[in-house]
Amino acid sequence: MTGLVQRIGEAGPITVERYMELALLDPDHGYYARRQPFGAAGDFVTAPEISQMFGELLGLWCYTAWQGAGSPHPAMLVELGPGSGTLMADALRAIESATGGPQPFDIVLVEASARLAGRQREALSGRGVLWCSAVEELPSRGPAFIIANEFLDALPVRQFVRTTAGWRERLVMVEDDTIAFVLGMDTNGLSASLPDAPTGRVCEISPARDRLVRDLARKLTAEGGAMLVVDFTAPGMPVRDTLQAVRHHRYADRLTTPGEADLAAAVDFAALGRVATVEGLEVLGPRSQGAFLEDLGIAMRAERLKHSATPETAHGIDQAVHRLTSPDAMGEDFAVMALLPPGAVPPAGFDR
Ligand code: SAH
């Protein structure tokens, strides 16, 4: 029995939310605490790992949003869940090349895994960076321009299964040394907030994501800035079972290798938008990642990079554009949403 199976066995039936938290972030056995997730030798590849263009374009988006806010000093460039640190390194390089001098931000990274924070320190060596382990620790140093790429999908979800007697919370427990899903007795107080659905269907909600958006919305309203959320989504949410495990670039069983596979669930952008709207923010999007990157000028950026590239590298750049923007790769499954304090100048990549 692995340490996590034992922990879950001892804890008794736990919610899917708690299961995700343990499997991803348990300091001894959790996936992000122990594994090297990214790249060919890891488990999955994210957009900033596909091409430097992704981080460059997102960095320039933040820079123009900062200019639109009147180029305030001080101001923070914040990334949530920066992984290997590649996106931030690419973003800062692009901003510096646009200014022709130093970039104007205090850089703040929100990272729960000490191991990955170490990796980010290497990627950003020579730069002054502040790390926080949670958004509650974010400092107040002027407006915050916040990037969250494939971060919200790692925040836990709760799942409910529709039975002939109504919704029941899905729980996780250990039976005969094996982790299994079981049904709870009720919804633990959440029935009123769940939609109607046919028997057998699963509904997913994420109080953790709602809390995060609420906290950051209050910060943006009080201190200014903007937030860009990029993540994978799925049609039909929230009545959809999107919890997935990925290991060595393949889908894996969600329960058999906790701590060894990445666990994630699709982001319900409509739910995020509702929380942000209640807090008084302006919500732009969601729109597809492909269309967004095209509007930010990914084709032009690719041509520029290809000027000084070997034919082989040039081919790689074309392939990267395809992977990031095409509907048969990440272009449609990934969506982008901007959250802005009231009265902010319209940012690039969104029509109002
Ligand atoms: N944004 C990166 C990495 C995505 S993986 C990229 O696009 O490549 C998710 C990242 O979020 C990892 O760095 C992980 O350690 C971090 N993370 C997951 N849950 C977190 C939490 N609750 N608080 C802070 N960081 C978290």
Short mmCIF file of C-alpha atoms and ligand atoms in Angstrom, two decimals:
data_model
loop_
_atom_site.label_atom_id
_atom_site.label_comp_id
_atom_site.label_asym_id
_atom_site.label_seq_id
_atom_site.Cartn_x
_atom_site.Cartn_y
_atom_site.Cartn_z
CA MET A 1 0.00 0.00 0.00
CA THR A 2 1.36 3.40 -0.85
CA GLY A 3 1.38 6.09 1.81
CA LEU A 4 -1.61 7.83 0.26
CA VAL A 5 -3.77 4.70 0.17
CA GLN A 6 -3.02 4.23 3.84
CA ARG A 7 -3.83 7.86 4.63
CA ILE A 8 -7.13 7.68 2.77
CA GLY A 9 -7.93 4.36 4.43
CA GLU A 10 -7.35 5.88 7.85
CA ALA A 11 -9.32 9.02 7.07
CA GLY A 12 -12.39 6.99 6.09
CA PRO A 13 -14.56 8.06 3.17
CA ILE A 14 -13.37 11.48 1.98
CA THR A 15 -14.79 13.86 -0.61
CA VAL A 16 -13.36 13.97 -4.14
CA GLU A 17 -12.17 17.47 -3.16
CA ARG A 18 -10.10 16.12 -0.28
CA TYR A 19 -8.85 13.26 -2.46
CA MET A 20 -7.55 15.73 -5.07
CA GLU A 21 -5.91 17.86 -2.38
CA LEU A 22 -4.09 14.89 -0.90
CA ALA A 23 -3.10 13.35 -4.23
CA LEU A 24 -1.72 16.65 -5.55
CA LEU A 25 -0.35 18.53 -2.56
CA ASP A 26 0.27 16.18 0.38
CA PRO A 27 3.78 17.23 1.44
CA ASP A 28 5.04 13.62 1.68
CA HIS A 29 3.13 11.81 -1.03
CA GLY A 30 1.47 14.45 -3.26
CA TYR A 31 2.07 14.64 -6.98
CA TYR A 32 3.36 18.22 -7.08
CA ALA A 33 5.50 17.66 -3.99
CA ARG A 34 7.31 14.65 -5.46
CA ARG A 35 7.17 14.43 -9.21
CA GLN A 36 8.65 16.23 -12.15
CA PRO A 37 5.45 16.84 -14.11
CA PHE A 38 6.57 18.76 -17.19
CA GLY A 39 8.26 18.01 -20.49
CA ALA A 40 8.91 14.91 -22.57
CA ALA A 41 10.30 12.93 -19.62
CA GLY A 42 7.46 14.04 -17.35
CA ASP A 43 3.72 13.46 -17.49
CA PHE A 44 2.22 16.29 -19.52
CA VAL A 45 3.14 19.28 -21.66
CA THR A 46 1.63 22.71 -21.08
CA ALA A 47 1.41 25.65 -23.50
CA PRO A 48 4.51 27.50 -22.20
CA GLU A 49 6.50 24.28 -22.64
CA ILE A 50 5.31 23.98 -26.25
CA SER A 51 6.65 27.36 -27.29
CA GLN A 52 8.20 30.54 -25.91
CA MET A 53 5.57 32.45 -27.93
CA PHE A 54 2.87 31.59 -25.38
CA GLY A 55 4.59 33.24 -22.41
CA GLU A 56 5.76 36.13 -24.56
CA LEU A 57 2.24 36.96 -25.75
CA LEU A 58 0.74 36.63 -22.25
CA GLY A 59 3.51 38.83 -20.85
CA LEU A 60 2.83 41.49 -23.46
CA TRP A 61 -0.89 41.25 -22.68
CA CYS A 62 -0.11 42.09 -19.03
CA TYR A 63 2.25 44.87 -20.07
CA THR A 64 -0.36 46.54 -22.30
CA ALA A 65 -3.01 46.11 -19.57
CA TRP A 66 -0.55 47.87 -17.20
CA GLN A 67 -0.06 50.70 -19.74
CA GLY A 68 -3.86 50.90 -20.11
CA ALA A 69 -4.07 51.38 -16.34
CA GLY A 70 -1.76 54.42 -16.61
CA SER A 71 1.62 52.66 -16.09
CA PRO A 72 1.32 52.66 -12.28
CA HIS A 73 4.32 52.24 -9.96
CA PRO A 74 4.60 50.04 -8.05
CA ALA A 75 2.70 47.25 -9.83
CA MET A 76 2.89 43.46 -9.53
CA LEU A 77 3.12 40.79 -12.19
CA VAL A 78 1.68 37.70 -10.48
CA GLU A 79 1.61 34.13 -11.74
CA LEU A 80 -0.46 31.44 -10.05
CA GLY A 81 1.02 27.92 -10.22
CA PRO A 82 4.05 28.79 -12.37
CA GLY A 83 5.21 25.17 -12.83
CA SER A 84 8.69 25.19 -14.32
CA GLY A 85 8.87 29.02 -14.44
CA THR A 86 9.09 29.01 -18.25
CA LEU A 87 6.05 31.20 -18.85
CA MET A 88 7.29 33.95 -16.51
CA ALA A 89 10.82 33.87 -17.96
CA ASP A 90 9.42 34.23 -21.50
CA ALA A 91 6.99 36.95 -20.40
CA LEU A 92 9.71 39.06 -18.77
CA ARG A 93 12.02 38.74 -21.76
CA ALA A 94 9.24 39.92 -24.10
CA ILE A 95 8.34 42.86 -21.84
CA GLU A 96 11.99 43.91 -21.64
CA SER A 97 12.34 43.73 -25.37
CA ALA A 98 9.19 45.88 -25.74
CA THR A 99 10.42 48.53 -23.28
CA GLY A 100 14.02 48.38 -24.50
CA GLY A 101 14.97 48.51 -20.82
CA PRO A 102 13.97 47.00 -17.50
CA GLN A 103 10.48 45.60 -16.99
CA PRO A 104 8.34 47.64 -14.59
CA PHE A 105 6.85 44.97 -12.29
CA ASP A 106 7.48 43.42 -8.90
CA ILE A 107 7.35 39.71 -9.74
CA VAL A 108 5.30 37.48 -7.44
CA LEU A 109 4.82 33.72 -7.86
CA VAL A 110 2.14 31.76 -6.00
CA GLU A 111 3.36 28.17 -5.64
CA ALA A 112 2.37 25.51 -3.11
CA SER A 113 5.15 23.05 -3.98
CA ALA A 114 8.58 23.78 -2.49
CA ARG A 115 10.07 21.50 -5.10
CA LEU A 116 8.62 23.44 -8.02
CA ALA A 117 9.49 26.78 -6.36
CA GLY A 118 13.11 25.58 -6.51
CA ARG A 119 12.75 24.89 -10.21
CA GLN A 120 11.25 28.37 -10.74
CA ARG A 121 14.17 29.91 -8.85
CA GLU A 122 16.53 28.37 -11.40
CA ALA A 123 14.47 29.50 -14.40
CA LEU A 124 14.36 33.07 -13.03
CA SER A 125 17.80 33.27 -11.48
CA GLY A 126 19.19 36.77 -11.31
CA ARG A 127 15.74 38.31 -10.89
CA GLY A 128 14.13 39.58 -7.73
CA VAL A 129 11.12 37.35 -7.20
CA LEU A 130 8.78 36.98 -4.24
CA TRP A 131 7.18 33.57 -3.62
CA CYS A 132 3.87 33.06 -1.79
CA SER A 133 2.44 29.63 -1.08
CA ALA A 134 -1.18 30.81 -1.38
CA VAL A 135 -3.09 33.82 -2.77
CA GLU A 136 -4.02 34.87 0.77
CA GLU A 137 -0.35 35.78 1.23
CA LEU A 138 -0.16 38.08 -1.79
CA PRO A 139 1.23 41.46 -0.74
CA SER A 140 -0.36 44.83 -1.56
CA ARG A 141 2.11 46.58 -3.82
CA GLY A 142 -0.01 48.42 -6.31
CA PRO A 143 -2.22 46.93 -9.01
CA ALA A 144 -1.81 43.19 -9.68
CA PHE A 145 -1.63 41.80 -13.23
CA ILE A 146 -2.32 38.11 -12.70
CA ILE A 147 -1.76 35.14 -15.02
CA ALA A 148 -3.26 31.72 -14.24
CA ASN A 149 -2.43 29.14 -16.93
CA GLU A 150 -3.49 25.57 -16.13
CA PHE A 151 -3.70 26.52 -12.47
CA LEU A 152 -7.42 26.40 -11.74
CA ASP A 153 -7.71 22.86 -13.16
CA ALA A 154 -5.47 21.71 -10.30
CA LEU A 155 -7.75 23.22 -7.64
CA PRO A 156 -10.05 20.52 -6.28
CA VAL A 157 -13.65 19.83 -7.28
CA ARG A 158 -16.52 18.18 -5.45
CA GLN A 159 -18.61 15.68 -7.39
CA PHE A 160 -22.23 14.65 -6.99
CA VAL A 161 -23.99 11.71 -8.61
CA ARG A 162 -27.67 11.90 -9.57
CA THR A 163 -29.64 8.97 -8.18
CA THR A 164 -33.36 8.21 -8.34
CA ALA A 165 -33.51 9.81 -4.89
CA GLY A 166 -31.71 13.02 -5.92
CA TRP A 167 -28.08 14.11 -5.73
CA ARG A 168 -25.54 12.29 -3.52
CA GLU A 169 -21.97 13.40 -2.95
CA ARG A 170 -19.36 11.11 -4.50
CA LEU A 171 -16.82 9.97 -1.91
CA VAL A 172 -13.53 8.12 -2.06
CA MET A 173 -12.64 5.28 0.30
CA VAL A 174 -10.34 2.28 0.62
CA GLU A 175 -11.83 -1.21 0.31
CA ASP A 176 -9.51 -4.24 0.39
CA ASP A 177 -6.44 -2.05 -0.11
CA THR A 178 -7.98 -0.51 -3.22
CA ILE A 179 -9.31 3.02 -3.62
CA ALA A 180 -12.90 3.15 -4.82
CA PHE A 181 -15.72 5.65 -5.37
CA VAL A 182 -18.75 5.29 -3.12
CA LEU A 183 -21.90 7.35 -2.72
CA GLY A 184 -22.46 9.49 0.34
CA MET A 185 -25.83 9.74 2.07
CA ASP A 186 -26.65 13.27 0.85
CA THR A 187 -25.14 16.42 -0.67
CA ASN A 188 -23.79 17.84 2.57
CA GLY A 189 -25.99 20.90 2.32
CA LEU A 190 -25.45 21.66 -1.36
CA SER A 191 -28.62 20.22 -2.99
CA ALA A 192 -30.16 23.63 -3.59
CA SER A 193 -27.18 24.79 -5.62
CA LEU A 194 -27.10 21.76 -7.96
CA PRO A 195 -29.03 21.75 -11.25
CA ASP A 196 -31.54 19.13 -12.33
CA ALA A 197 -30.10 16.24 -14.37
CA PRO A 198 -30.98 12.71 -15.48
CA THR A 199 -30.21 9.77 -13.16
CA GLY A 200 -26.61 8.58 -13.37
CA ARG A 201 -25.13 11.94 -14.33
CA VAL A 202 -22.32 13.62 -12.38
CA CYS A 203 -22.21 17.28 -11.38
CA GLU A 204 -18.93 19.02 -10.54
CA ILE A 205 -18.47 22.20 -8.55
CA SER A 206 -15.35 23.83 -7.14
CA PRO A 207 -15.73 25.85 -3.97
CA ALA A 208 -11.92 26.25 -3.95
CA ARG A 209 -11.94 27.98 -7.34
CA ASP A 210 -14.91 30.12 -6.34
CA ARG A 211 -13.06 31.22 -3.20
CA LEU A 212 -9.92 32.04 -5.17
CA VAL A 213 -11.82 34.15 -7.71
CA ARG A 214 -13.72 35.92 -4.91
CA ASP A 215 -10.49 36.77 -3.03
CA LEU A 216 -8.70 37.99 -6.14
CA ALA A 217 -11.77 39.94 -7.32
CA ARG A 218 -11.75 41.85 -4.04
CA LYS A 219 -8.05 42.55 -4.47
CA LEU A 220 -8.52 43.77 -8.05
CA THR A 221 -11.41 45.99 -7.02
CA ALA A 222 -9.44 47.52 -4.15
CA GLU A 223 -6.00 47.77 -5.73
CA GLY A 224 -6.53 47.58 -9.52
CA GLY A 225 -4.96 45.31 -12.11
CA ALA A 226 -6.33 42.51 -14.31
CA MET A 227 -6.48 38.73 -14.32
CA LEU A 228 -6.11 36.37 -17.27
CA VAL A 229 -7.34 32.80 -16.79
CA VAL A 230 -6.36 30.16 -19.37
CA ASP A 231 -7.44 26.56 -18.88
CA PHE A 232 -9.08 23.52 -20.37
CA THR A 233 -12.82 23.34 -20.32
CA ALA A 234 -15.58 21.00 -21.50
CA PRO A 235 -19.08 21.43 -22.92
CA GLY A 236 -22.10 20.86 -20.70
CA MET A 237 -20.50 21.84 -17.41
CA PRO A 238 -21.27 21.62 -14.53
CA VAL A 239 -23.18 18.39 -15.31
CA ARG A 240 -20.11 16.53 -16.47
CA ASP A 241 -17.51 14.22 -14.91
CA THR A 242 -14.22 15.80 -16.02
CA LEU A 243 -11.84 14.59 -13.32
CA GLN A 244 -8.86 13.10 -15.15
CA ALA A 245 -5.52 11.53 -14.31
CA VAL A 246 -2.54 11.85 -16.65
CA ARG A 247 0.71 9.93 -16.35
CA HIS A 248 3.56 9.67 -18.86
CA HIS A 249 1.48 11.57 -21.44
CA ARG A 250 -1.45 9.11 -21.24
CA TYR A 251 -4.75 9.13 -19.42
CA ALA A 252 -4.53 6.93 -16.34
CA ASP A 253 -7.05 5.54 -13.88
CA ARG A 254 -8.08 8.28 -11.47
CA LEU A 255 -7.89 6.16 -8.35
CA THR A 256 -5.11 3.60 -8.76
CA THR A 257 -1.95 5.75 -8.63
CA PRO A 258 -2.66 8.80 -6.46
CA GLY A 259 0.46 10.94 -6.10
CA GLU A 260 2.02 9.42 -9.19
CA ALA A 261 -0.38 10.80 -11.80
CA ASP A 262 -1.47 14.39 -12.30
CA LEU A 263 -5.11 14.95 -11.39
CA ALA A 264 -7.09 17.80 -12.91
CA ALA A 265 -10.67 18.76 -13.70
CA ALA A 266 -11.98 21.02 -16.47
CA VAL A 267 -12.75 24.62 -15.59
CA ASP A 268 -16.36 25.80 -15.60
CA PHE A 269 -15.75 29.34 -16.88
CA ALA A 270 -19.42 30.30 -16.51
CA ALA A 271 -19.20 29.51 -12.78
CA LEU A 272 -16.04 31.65 -12.42
CA GLY A 273 -17.69 34.47 -14.35
CA ARG A 274 -20.71 34.44 -12.03
CA VAL A 275 -18.52 34.79 -8.93
CA ALA A 276 -16.50 37.62 -10.51
CA THR A 277 -19.67 39.43 -11.63
CA VAL A 278 -21.19 39.25 -8.15
CA GLU A 279 -17.98 40.87 -6.87
CA GLY A 280 -18.45 43.71 -9.36
CA LEU A 281 -15.73 42.78 -11.84
CA GLU A 282 -16.09 43.02 -15.58
CA VAL A 283 -15.83 39.58 -17.22
CA LEU A 284 -14.55 39.27 -20.81
CA GLY A 285 -14.81 35.90 -22.55
CA PRO A 286 -14.45 33.01 -22.29
CA ARG A 287 -13.19 32.67 -25.82
CA SER A 288 -11.05 29.98 -27.39
CA GLN A 289 -7.29 30.00 -26.77
CA GLY A 290 -6.70 29.66 -30.52
CA ALA A 291 -8.65 32.78 -31.50
CA PHE A 292 -7.17 34.72 -28.57
CA LEU A 293 -3.55 33.92 -29.52
CA GLU A 294 -4.29 34.74 -33.16
CA ASP A 295 -5.65 38.14 -32.14
CA LEU A 296 -2.55 38.75 -30.01
CA GLY A 297 -0.45 38.20 -33.15
CA ILE A 298 0.99 34.69 -32.76
CA ALA A 299 1.37 34.36 -36.57
CA MET A 300 3.49 37.52 -36.74
CA ARG A 301 5.58 36.46 -33.77
CA ALA A 302 6.18 33.06 -35.44
CA GLU A 303 7.32 34.74 -38.66
CA ARG A 304 9.78 36.89 -36.70
CA LEU A 305 11.24 33.84 -34.96
CA LYS A 306 11.48 31.95 -38.25
CA HIS A 307 13.64 34.70 -39.83
CA SER A 308 16.69 33.58 -37.91
CA ALA A 309 15.80 29.87 -37.69
CA THR A 310 17.12 26.77 -39.44
CA PRO A 311 14.51 25.00 -41.64
CA GLU A 312 14.12 22.39 -38.91
CA THR A 313 13.51 24.98 -36.18
CA ALA A 314 11.14 26.87 -38.49
CA HIS A 315 9.11 23.68 -38.94
CA GLY A 316 9.02 23.28 -35.15
CA ILE A 317 7.69 26.85 -34.80
CA ASP A 318 4.88 26.13 -37.28
CA GLN A 319 4.02 22.96 -35.40
CA ALA A 320 3.91 24.86 -32.12
CA VAL A 321 1.50 27.44 -33.57
CA HIS A 322 -0.69 24.57 -34.73
CA ARG A 323 -0.66 22.88 -31.32
CA LEU A 324 -1.52 26.10 -29.50
CA THR A 325 -4.23 27.37 -31.84
CA SER A 326 -5.77 24.59 -33.91
CA PRO A 327 -9.21 23.20 -32.97
CA ASP A 328 -7.78 19.68 -33.28
CA ALA A 329 -5.08 20.48 -30.70
CA MET A 330 -5.37 22.97 -27.78
CA GLY A 331 -7.11 25.76 -29.72
CA GLU A 332 -10.71 24.98 -28.77
CA ASP A 333 -10.44 22.81 -25.65
CA PHE A 334 -8.62 25.62 -23.89
CA ALA A 335 -10.38 28.88 -23.16
CA VAL A 336 -9.34 32.33 -22.00
CA MET A 337 -11.18 34.76 -19.74
CA ALA A 338 -10.20 38.22 -18.50
CA LEU A 339 -11.38 39.67 -15.19
CA LEU A 340 -11.10 43.44 -14.79
CA PRO A 341 -12.01 46.04 -12.22
CA PRO A 342 -14.85 48.33 -13.36
CA GLY A 343 -13.76 51.05 -15.78
CA ALA A 344 -10.55 49.35 -16.94
CA VAL A 345 -9.38 50.07 -20.49
CA PRO A 346 -10.37 47.18 -22.83
CA PRO A 347 -7.42 44.78 -22.99
CA ALA A 348 -6.02 43.15 -26.14
CA GLY A 349 -7.66 40.00 -27.44
CA PHE A 350 -11.22 40.68 -26.26
CA ASP A 351 -14.01 42.65 -27.95
CA ARG A 352 -16.43 44.40 -25.70
N1 SAH B 1 1.23 27.14 -15.11
C1 SAH B 1 2.21 26.11 -15.36
C2 SAH B 1 2.05 24.87 -14.48
C3 SAH B 1 0.70 24.21 -14.41
S1 SAH B 1 0.70 22.83 -13.27
C4 SAH B 1 2.25 25.76 -16.82
O1 SAH B 1 1.36 26.19 -17.54
O2 SAH B 1 3.18 25.08 -17.25
C5 SAH B 1 -0.03 23.51 -11.81
C6 SAH B 1 0.87 24.37 -10.98
O3 SAH B 1 0.10 24.88 -9.88
C7 SAH B 1 2.07 23.69 -10.36
O4 SAH B 1 3.12 24.61 -10.29
C8 SAH B 1 1.55 23.32 -8.96
O5 SAH B 1 2.55 23.06 -8.03
C9 SAH B 1 0.74 24.54 -8.64
N2 SAH B 1 -0.35 24.36 -7.65
C10 SAH B 1 -1.29 23.38 -7.68
N3 SAH B 1 -2.20 23.58 -6.68
C11 SAH B 1 -1.82 24.71 -6.03
C12 SAH B 1 -2.35 25.45 -4.93
N4 SAH B 1 -3.45 25.05 -4.29
N5 SAH B 1 -1.71 26.57 -4.53
C13 SAH B 1 -0.59 27.00 -5.18
N6 SAH B 1 -0.05 26.34 -6.23
C14 SAH B 1 -0.64 25.21 -6.65
#
